[in-house]
Coordinates of C-alpha atoms and ligand atoms in Angstrom, one line a residue:
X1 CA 10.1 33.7 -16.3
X2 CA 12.1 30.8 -15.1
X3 CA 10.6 27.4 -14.2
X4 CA 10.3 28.5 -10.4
X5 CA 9.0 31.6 -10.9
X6 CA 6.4 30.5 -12.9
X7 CA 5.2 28.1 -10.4
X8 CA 5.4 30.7 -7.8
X9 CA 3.2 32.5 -10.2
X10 CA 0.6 29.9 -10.1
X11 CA 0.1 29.0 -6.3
X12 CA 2.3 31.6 -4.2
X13 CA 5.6 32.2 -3.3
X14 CA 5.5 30.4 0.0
X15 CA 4.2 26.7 -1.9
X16 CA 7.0 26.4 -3.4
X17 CA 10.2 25.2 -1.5
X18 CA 13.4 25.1 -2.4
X19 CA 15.4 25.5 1.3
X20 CA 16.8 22.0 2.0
X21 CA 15.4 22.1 5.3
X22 CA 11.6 22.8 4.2
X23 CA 12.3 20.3 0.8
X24 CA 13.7 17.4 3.4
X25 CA 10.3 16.0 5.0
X26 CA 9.9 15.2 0.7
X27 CA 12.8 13.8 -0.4
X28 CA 13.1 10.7 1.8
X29 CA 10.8 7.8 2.0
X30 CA 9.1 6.4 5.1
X31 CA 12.3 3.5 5.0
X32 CA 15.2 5.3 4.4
X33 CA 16.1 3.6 1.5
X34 CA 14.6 5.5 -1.2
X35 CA 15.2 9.2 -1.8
X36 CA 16.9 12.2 -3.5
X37 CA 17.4 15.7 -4.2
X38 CA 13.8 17.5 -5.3
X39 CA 14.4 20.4 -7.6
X40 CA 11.9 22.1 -5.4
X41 CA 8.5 20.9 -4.0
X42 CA 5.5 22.6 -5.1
X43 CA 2.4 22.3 -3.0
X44 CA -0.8 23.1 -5.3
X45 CA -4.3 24.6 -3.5
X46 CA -6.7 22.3 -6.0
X47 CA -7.5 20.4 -8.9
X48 CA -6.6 23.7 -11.3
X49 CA -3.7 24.6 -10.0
X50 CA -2.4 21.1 -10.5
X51 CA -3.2 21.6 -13.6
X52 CA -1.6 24.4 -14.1
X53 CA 1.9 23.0 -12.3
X54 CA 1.9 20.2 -15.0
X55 CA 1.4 23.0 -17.9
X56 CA 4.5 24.7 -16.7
X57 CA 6.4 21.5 -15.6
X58 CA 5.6 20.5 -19.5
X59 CA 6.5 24.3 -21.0
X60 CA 9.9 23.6 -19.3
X61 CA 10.4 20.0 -19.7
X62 CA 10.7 19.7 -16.2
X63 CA 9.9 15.7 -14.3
X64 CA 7.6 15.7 -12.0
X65 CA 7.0 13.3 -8.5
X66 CA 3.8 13.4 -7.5
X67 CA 3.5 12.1 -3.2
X68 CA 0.6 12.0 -1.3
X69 CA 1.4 11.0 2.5
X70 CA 4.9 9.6 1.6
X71 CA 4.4 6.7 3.6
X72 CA 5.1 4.7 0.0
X73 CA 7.5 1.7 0.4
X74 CA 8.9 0.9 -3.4
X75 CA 10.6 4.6 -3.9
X76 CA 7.4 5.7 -6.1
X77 CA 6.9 8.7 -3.9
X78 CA 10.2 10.7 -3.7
X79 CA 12.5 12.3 -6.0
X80 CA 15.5 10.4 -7.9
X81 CA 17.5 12.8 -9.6
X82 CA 15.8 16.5 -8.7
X83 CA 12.6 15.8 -9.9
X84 CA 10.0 18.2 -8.8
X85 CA 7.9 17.1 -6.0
X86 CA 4.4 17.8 -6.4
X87 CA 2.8 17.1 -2.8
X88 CA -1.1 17.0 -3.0
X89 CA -1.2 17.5 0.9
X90 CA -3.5 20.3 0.4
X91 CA -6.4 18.6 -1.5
X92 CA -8.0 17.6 1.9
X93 CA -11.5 18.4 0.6
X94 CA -14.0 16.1 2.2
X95 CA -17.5 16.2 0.4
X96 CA -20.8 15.3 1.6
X97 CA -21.6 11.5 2.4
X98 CA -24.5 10.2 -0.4
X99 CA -26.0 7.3 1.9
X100 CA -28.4 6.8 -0.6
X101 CA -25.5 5.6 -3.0
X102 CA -23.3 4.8 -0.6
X103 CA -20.5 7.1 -2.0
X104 CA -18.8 10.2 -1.3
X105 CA -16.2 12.2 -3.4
X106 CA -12.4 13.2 -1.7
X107 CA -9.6 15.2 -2.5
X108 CA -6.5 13.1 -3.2
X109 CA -4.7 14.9 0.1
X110 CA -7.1 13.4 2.5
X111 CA -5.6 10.6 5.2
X112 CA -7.2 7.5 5.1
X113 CA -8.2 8.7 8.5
X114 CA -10.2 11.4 7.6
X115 CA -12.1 9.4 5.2
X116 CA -13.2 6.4 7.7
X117 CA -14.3 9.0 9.8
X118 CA -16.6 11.1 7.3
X119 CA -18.0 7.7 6.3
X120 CA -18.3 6.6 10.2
X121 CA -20.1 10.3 10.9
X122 CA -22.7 8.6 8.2
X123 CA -23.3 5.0 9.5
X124 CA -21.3 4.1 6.9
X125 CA -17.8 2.1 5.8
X126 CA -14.5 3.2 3.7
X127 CA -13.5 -0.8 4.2
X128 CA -10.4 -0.6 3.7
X129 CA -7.8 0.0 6.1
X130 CA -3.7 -0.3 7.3
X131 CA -1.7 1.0 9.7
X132 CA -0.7 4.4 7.9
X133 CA -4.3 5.3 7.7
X134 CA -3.0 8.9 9.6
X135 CA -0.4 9.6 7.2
X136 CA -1.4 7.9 3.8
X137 CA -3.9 10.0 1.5
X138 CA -6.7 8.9 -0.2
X139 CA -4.9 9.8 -3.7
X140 CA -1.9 7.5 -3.1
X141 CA -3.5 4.6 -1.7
X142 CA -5.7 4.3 -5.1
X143 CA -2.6 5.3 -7.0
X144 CA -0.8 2.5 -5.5
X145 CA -4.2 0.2 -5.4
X146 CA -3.3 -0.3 -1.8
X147 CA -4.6 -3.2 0.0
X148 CA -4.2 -3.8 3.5
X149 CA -6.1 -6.9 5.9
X150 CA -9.8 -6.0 5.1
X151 CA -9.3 -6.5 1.5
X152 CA -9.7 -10.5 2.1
X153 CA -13.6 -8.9 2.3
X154 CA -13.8 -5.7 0.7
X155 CA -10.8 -5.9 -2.0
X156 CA -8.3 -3.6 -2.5
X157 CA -8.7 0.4 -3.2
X158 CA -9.8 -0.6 -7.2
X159 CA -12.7 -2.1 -5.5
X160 CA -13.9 1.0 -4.0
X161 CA -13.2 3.8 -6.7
X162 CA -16.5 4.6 -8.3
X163 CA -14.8 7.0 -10.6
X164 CA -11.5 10.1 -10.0
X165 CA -10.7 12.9 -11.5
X166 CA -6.8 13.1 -12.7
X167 CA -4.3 16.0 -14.4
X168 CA -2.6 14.6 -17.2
X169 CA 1.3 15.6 -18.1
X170 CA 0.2 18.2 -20.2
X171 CA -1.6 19.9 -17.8
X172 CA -5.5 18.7 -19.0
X173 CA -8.0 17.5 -16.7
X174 CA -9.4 13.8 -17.0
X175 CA -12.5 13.6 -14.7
X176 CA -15.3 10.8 -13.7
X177 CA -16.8 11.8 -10.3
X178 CA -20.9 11.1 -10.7
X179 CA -20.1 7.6 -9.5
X180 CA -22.5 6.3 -12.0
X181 CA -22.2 2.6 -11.2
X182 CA -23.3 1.5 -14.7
X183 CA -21.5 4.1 -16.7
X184 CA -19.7 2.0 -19.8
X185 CA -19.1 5.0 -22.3
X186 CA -15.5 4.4 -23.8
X187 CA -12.1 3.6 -22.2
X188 CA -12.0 3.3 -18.3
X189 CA -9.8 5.8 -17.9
X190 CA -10.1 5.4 -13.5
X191 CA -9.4 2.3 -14.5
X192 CA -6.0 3.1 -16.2
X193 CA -5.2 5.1 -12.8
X194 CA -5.5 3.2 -10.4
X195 CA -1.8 1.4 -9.6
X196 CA -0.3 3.8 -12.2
X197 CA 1.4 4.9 -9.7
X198 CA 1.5 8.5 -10.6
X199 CA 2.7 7.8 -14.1
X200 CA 0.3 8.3 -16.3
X201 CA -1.7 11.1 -14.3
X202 CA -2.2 12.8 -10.8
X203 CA -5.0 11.9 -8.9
X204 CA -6.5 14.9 -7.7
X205 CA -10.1 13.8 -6.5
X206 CA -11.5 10.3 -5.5
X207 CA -15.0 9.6 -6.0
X208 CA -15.3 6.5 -2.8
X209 CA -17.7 3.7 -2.8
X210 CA -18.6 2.9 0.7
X211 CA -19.9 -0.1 2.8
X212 CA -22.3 -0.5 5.7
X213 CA -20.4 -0.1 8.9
X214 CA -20.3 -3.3 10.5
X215 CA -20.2 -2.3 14.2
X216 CA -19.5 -5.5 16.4
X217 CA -16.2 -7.1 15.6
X218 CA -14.0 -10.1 17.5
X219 CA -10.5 -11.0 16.4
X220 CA -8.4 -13.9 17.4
X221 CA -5.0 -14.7 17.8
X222 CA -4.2 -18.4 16.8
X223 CA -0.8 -20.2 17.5
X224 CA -0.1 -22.5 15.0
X225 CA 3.1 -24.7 14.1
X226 CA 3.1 -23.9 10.0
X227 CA 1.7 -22.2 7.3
X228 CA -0.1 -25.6 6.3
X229 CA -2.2 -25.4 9.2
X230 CA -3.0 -21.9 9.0
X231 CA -3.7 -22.7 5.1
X232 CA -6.2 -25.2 6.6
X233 CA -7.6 -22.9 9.3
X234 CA -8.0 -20.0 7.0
X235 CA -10.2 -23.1 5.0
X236 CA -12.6 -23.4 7.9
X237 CA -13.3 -19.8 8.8
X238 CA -13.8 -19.1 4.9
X239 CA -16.5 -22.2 5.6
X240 CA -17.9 -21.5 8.6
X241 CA -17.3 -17.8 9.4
X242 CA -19.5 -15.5 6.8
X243 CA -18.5 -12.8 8.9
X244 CA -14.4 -12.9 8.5
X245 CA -13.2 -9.7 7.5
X246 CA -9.2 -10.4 7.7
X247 CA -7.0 -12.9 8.0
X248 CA -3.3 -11.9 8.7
X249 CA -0.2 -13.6 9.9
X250 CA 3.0 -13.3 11.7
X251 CA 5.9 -15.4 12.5
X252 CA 8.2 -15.8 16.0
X253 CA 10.6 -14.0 15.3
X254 CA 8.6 -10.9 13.9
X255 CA 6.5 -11.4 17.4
X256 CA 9.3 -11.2 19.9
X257 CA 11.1 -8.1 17.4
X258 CA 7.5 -6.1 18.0
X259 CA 7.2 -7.1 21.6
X260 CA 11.0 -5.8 22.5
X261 CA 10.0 -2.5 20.2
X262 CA 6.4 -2.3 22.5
X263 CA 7.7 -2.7 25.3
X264 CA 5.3 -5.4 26.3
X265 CA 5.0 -9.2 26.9
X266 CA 3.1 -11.7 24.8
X267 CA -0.4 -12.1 25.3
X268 CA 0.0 -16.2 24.5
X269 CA 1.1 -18.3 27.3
X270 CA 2.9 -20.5 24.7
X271 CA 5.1 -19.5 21.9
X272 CA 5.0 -21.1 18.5
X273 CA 6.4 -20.9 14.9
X274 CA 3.2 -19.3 13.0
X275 CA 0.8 -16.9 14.4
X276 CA -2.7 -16.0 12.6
X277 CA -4.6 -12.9 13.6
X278 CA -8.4 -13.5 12.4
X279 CA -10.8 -10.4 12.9
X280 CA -14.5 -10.4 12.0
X281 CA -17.2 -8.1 11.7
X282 CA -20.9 -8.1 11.6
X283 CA -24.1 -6.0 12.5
X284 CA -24.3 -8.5 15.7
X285 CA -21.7 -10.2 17.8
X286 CA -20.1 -12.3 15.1
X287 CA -17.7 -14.0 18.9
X288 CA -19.8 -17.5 18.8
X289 CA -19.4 -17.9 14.9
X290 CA -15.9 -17.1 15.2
X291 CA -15.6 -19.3 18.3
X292 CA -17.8 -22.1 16.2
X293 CA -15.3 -21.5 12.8
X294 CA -12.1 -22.3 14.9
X295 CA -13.4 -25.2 16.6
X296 CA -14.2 -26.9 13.4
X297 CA -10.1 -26.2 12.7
X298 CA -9.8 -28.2 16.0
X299 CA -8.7 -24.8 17.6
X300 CA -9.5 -24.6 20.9
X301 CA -6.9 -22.2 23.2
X302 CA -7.1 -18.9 20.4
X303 CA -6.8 -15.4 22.6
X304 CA -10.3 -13.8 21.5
X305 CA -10.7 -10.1 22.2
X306 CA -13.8 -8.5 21.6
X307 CA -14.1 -5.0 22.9
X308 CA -12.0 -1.9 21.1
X309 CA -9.0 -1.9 23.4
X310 CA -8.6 -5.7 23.4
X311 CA -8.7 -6.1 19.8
X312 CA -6.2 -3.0 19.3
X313 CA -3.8 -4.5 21.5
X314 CA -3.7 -8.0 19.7
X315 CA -4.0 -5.9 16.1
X316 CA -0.9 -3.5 17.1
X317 CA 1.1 -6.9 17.6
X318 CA 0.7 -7.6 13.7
X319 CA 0.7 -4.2 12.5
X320 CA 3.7 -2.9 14.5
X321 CA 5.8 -4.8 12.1
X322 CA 6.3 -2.1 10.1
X323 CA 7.9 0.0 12.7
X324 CA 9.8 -2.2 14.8
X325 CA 11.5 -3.2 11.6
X326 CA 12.4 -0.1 10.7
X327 CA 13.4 0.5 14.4
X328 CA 16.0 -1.9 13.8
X329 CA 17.7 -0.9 10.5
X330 CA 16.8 -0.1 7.0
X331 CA 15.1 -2.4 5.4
X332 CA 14.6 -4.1 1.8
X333 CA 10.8 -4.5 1.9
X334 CA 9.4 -6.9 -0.6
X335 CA 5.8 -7.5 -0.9
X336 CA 4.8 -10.1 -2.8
X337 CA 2.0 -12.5 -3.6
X338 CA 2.4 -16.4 -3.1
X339 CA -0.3 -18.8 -4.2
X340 CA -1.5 -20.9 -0.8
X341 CA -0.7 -24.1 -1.7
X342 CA 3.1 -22.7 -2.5
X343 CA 2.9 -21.0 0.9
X344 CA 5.4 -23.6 3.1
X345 CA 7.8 -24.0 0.7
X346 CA 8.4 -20.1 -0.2
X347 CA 8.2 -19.3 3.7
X348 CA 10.7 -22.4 4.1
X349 CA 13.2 -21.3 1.3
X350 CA 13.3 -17.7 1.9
X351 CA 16.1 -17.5 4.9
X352 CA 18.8 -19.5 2.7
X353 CA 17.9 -17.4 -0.3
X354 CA 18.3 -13.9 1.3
X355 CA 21.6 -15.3 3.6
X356 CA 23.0 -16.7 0.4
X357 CA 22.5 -13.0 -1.0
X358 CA 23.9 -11.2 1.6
X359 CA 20.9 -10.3 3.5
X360 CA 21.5 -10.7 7.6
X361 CA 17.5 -11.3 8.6
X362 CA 14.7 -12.4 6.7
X363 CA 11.3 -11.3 8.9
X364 CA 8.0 -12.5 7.2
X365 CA 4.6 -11.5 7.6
X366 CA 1.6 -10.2 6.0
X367 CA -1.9 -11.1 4.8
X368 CA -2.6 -14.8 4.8
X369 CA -6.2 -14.3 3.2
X370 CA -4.8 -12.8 -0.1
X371 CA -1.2 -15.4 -0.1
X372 CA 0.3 -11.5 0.2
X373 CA 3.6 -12.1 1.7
X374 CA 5.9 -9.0 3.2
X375 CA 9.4 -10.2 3.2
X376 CA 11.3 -7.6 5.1
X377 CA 15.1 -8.0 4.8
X378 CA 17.6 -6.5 7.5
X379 CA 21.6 -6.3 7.1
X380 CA 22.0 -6.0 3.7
X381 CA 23.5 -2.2 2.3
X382 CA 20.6 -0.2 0.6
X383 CA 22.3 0.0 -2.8
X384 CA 22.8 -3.5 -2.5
X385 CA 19.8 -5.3 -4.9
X386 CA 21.0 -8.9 -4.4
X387 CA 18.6 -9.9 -1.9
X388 CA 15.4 -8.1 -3.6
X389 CA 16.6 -10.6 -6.8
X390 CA 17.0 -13.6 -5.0
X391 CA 13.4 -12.7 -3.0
X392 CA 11.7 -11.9 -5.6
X393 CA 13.0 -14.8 -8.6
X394 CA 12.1 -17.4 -5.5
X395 CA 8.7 -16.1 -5.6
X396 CA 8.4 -16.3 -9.4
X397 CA 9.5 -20.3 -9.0
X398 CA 6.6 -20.4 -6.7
X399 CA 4.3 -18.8 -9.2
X400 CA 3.8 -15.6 -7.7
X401 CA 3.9 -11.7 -8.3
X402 CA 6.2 -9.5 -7.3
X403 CA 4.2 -6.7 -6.1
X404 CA 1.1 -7.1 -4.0
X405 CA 0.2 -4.3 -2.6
X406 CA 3.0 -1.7 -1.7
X407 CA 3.2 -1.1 -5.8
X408 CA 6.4 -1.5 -8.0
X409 CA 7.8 2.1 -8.1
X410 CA 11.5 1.7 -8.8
X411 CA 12.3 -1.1 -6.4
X412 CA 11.0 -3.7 -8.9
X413 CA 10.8 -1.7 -11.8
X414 CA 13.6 -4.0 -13.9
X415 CA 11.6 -7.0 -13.0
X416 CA 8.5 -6.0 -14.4
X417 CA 9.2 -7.8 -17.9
X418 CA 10.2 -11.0 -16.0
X419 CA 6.6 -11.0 -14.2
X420 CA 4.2 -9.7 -16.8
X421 CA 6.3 -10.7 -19.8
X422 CA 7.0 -8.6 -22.7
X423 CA 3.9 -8.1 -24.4
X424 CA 2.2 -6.8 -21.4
X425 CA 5.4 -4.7 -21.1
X426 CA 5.2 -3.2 -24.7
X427 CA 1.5 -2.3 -24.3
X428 CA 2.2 -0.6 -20.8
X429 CA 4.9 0.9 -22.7
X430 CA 2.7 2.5 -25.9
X431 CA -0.2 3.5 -23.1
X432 CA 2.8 5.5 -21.2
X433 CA 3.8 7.3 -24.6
X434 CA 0.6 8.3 -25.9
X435 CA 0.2 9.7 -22.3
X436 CA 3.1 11.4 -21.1
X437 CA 5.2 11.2 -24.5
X438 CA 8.6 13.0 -23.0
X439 CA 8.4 10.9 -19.7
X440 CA 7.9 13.8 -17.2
X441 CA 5.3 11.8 -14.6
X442 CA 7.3 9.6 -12.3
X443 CA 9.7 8.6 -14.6
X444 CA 11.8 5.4 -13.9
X445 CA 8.9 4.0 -11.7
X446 CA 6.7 1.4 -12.9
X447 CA 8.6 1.1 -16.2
X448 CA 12.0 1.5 -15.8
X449 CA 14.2 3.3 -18.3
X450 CA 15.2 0.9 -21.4
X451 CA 19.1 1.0 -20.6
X452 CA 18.4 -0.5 -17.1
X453 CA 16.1 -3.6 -18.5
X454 CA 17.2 -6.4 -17.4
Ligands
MLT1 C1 1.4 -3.9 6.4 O1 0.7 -4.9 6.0 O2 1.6 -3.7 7.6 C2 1.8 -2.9 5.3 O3 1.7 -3.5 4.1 C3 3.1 -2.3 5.6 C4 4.3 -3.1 5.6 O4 4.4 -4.1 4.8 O5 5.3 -2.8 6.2
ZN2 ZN1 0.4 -5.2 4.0

């Protein structure tokens, strides 16, 4: 039996593609910029027949990429050089909500979506949330330890996994789901998981730790003239506002590129350089602490919103970012972190150091609470790495990391050992061998291959 066959075998005929049209949808990221041929794609049923993929895929020597939602943004996702695509899509099991815990176990195929809304059904929280919640799946966000605006209050995915199940590249199942909170019996495998990125195992089940839903939420929009007053205002509403659940920003250019894409005009009678987009969230009407919290930052014309529609409007101005940029060309998408007091001075250096790289527009924004900057660059060729280099060495002069949140996949995959250094390298490297020794599980991602060490 050849490799194909064998998988057909396994989980049908029909769940595994190899027409170009059917494979397509897989074998390009949500940017454009990353992407390739897949071998085929193979669309397991459950846990076992993951398993059973990653037996075959190891019989035959045979690379595998597994992708949840493919809304990645660091190439992590997608196929390089006919890779098999291993799409969890169908894992969409939902279980039962524990309330008495607080926890409830989720197949790796799930939307982000779909697991707000179980734990909404139960008076209860997934608190954590983006703007691909439709598309992105519960398996990649924790594979990726995603982050998104609430994690100023909640963290990041880590901070919510109470234990996972995984297939290894041999085909064995790893698996942690009782959600034991005080469970310290040997290595953390989860642990090891989570922001693998797919290359040490596949998640196939999530076991989710959940918050109380916080049902009354304001936000504000804030018009500042730099990132040294928003430092300052994000100062007071950590002070004064128990309640702040995210604190994002945006810039005037990135405003007026989202307004043209939305059709719409701004909201602020007055533009200015800096914008900051506080939201928070309580069991009461957190509006007079918030209103209180920005007076004490001498604030006092901030566009509040505090009903549903009112605070979706002023949230789609920061999270339609994402797809007015990508409206406008394709994109070199850097996320990094930037410590707060090194804030100014990376925002101010960044447009001479991508123009002086080739790069046409620099548009900044991201998530002020957690220094986690999104430096999307415009104009420069796809192929073209200059302006990811100069982005990303500025940010290590300002004592940053290069990956925040989006992961580092194979867009920053040669600077790992310039931002960890080599010892943390080496030991990522010998955990990588004794896992996957012959490299099948998202090779080139995370750890790049030796040859292209820089
Ligand atoms: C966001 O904060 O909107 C996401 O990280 C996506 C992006 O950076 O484009
Ligand atoms: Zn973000």
């Amino acid at each position: 039996m050849d490799l194909r066959q064998a998988l057909a075998a396994l989980v049908g005929d029909r769940h595994v593609l190899s027409d170009p049209e059917r494979k397509a949808p897989y074998e390009r990221d949500y940017t454009g910029r990353y992407g390739g041929a897949a071998r085929v794609v193979v669309r397991p049923a459950d846990t076992a027949e993951v398993a059973g993929v990653m037996a075959v895929c190891a019989e035959h020597r045979a690379a595998v990429v597994p992708q949840g939602g493919n809304t990645g943004l660091v190439g992590a996702g997608v196929p390089r050089d006919g890779e098999i695509v291993l799409t969890l899509e169908r894992l969409t099991e939902l279980g039962e909500v524990d309330s008495a815990v607080g926890q409830v176990t989720v197949g790796a195929g799930a939307t982000l979506a779909a697991l707000q809304a179980a734990a909404h059904g139960a008076g209860q929280d997934a608190a954590l949330d983006f703007a691909a919640r439709d598309s992105c799946t519960v398996g990649g966000v924790v594979a990726c330890d995603a982050g998104g605006a609430r994690a100023l209050r909640h963290g990041t995915a880590r901070a919510h996994v109470a234990g996972l199940e995984a297939v290894l590249a041999d085909g064995s199942i790893v698996s942690r789901l009782t959600g034991l909170v005080k469970d310290n019996a040997g290595y953390d495998l989860p642990a090891l998981m989570i922001g693998s990125e797919g290359t040490l195992g596949i998640i196939t089940r999530v076991r989710w730790k959940l918050a109380p839903l916080l049902g009354s939420r304001v936000a504000a929009l804030v018009a500042l003239e730099s990132a040294s007053q928003a430092a300052e205002l994000l100062a007071s509403l950590r002070a004064h506002a128990p309640s702040l659940e995210s604190c994002d920003f945006f810039l005037d250019d990135g405003l007026q590129l989202v307004l043209e894409h939305q059709r719409r005009a701004s909201p602020l009678r007055t533009r200015a350089p800096f914008y900051v987009l506080a939201e928070c969230a309580a069991r009461s009407d957190p509006t007079d602490e918030l209103a209180q919290a920005l007076a004490q930052a001498g604030i006092d014309d901030a566009l509040l919103a505090d009903d549903g529609t009112g605070r979706e409007r002023l949230c789609a101005l920061r999270e339609g970012h994402t797809d007015a940029i990508n409206a406008a060309g394709v994109p070199h998408k850097l996320d990094v972190g930037i410590p707060l007091d090194q804030l100014d001075r990376f925002l101010g250096q960044v447009p001479e150091a991508v123009s002086s790289a080739g790069g046409e527009r620099a548009i900044l924004f991201g998530h002020l609470g957690d220094g986690n900057v999104h430096v999307n660059v415009l104009g420069a060729a796809a192929d073209d790495a200059r302006v990811d280099d100069a982005v990303l060495e500025l940010t290590l002069r300002c004592g940053g990391t290069i990956s925040a949140e989006h992961g580092v996949g194979v867009a920053k995959a040669a600077w790992l050992e310039r931002a960890r250094g080599a010892e943390q390298v080496a030991a990522m490297r010998s955990i990588k061998r004794a896992l996957d020794p012959d490299n099948l599980l998202n090779p080139g991602a995370v750890l790049s291959s030796l040859a292209a060490r820089r």
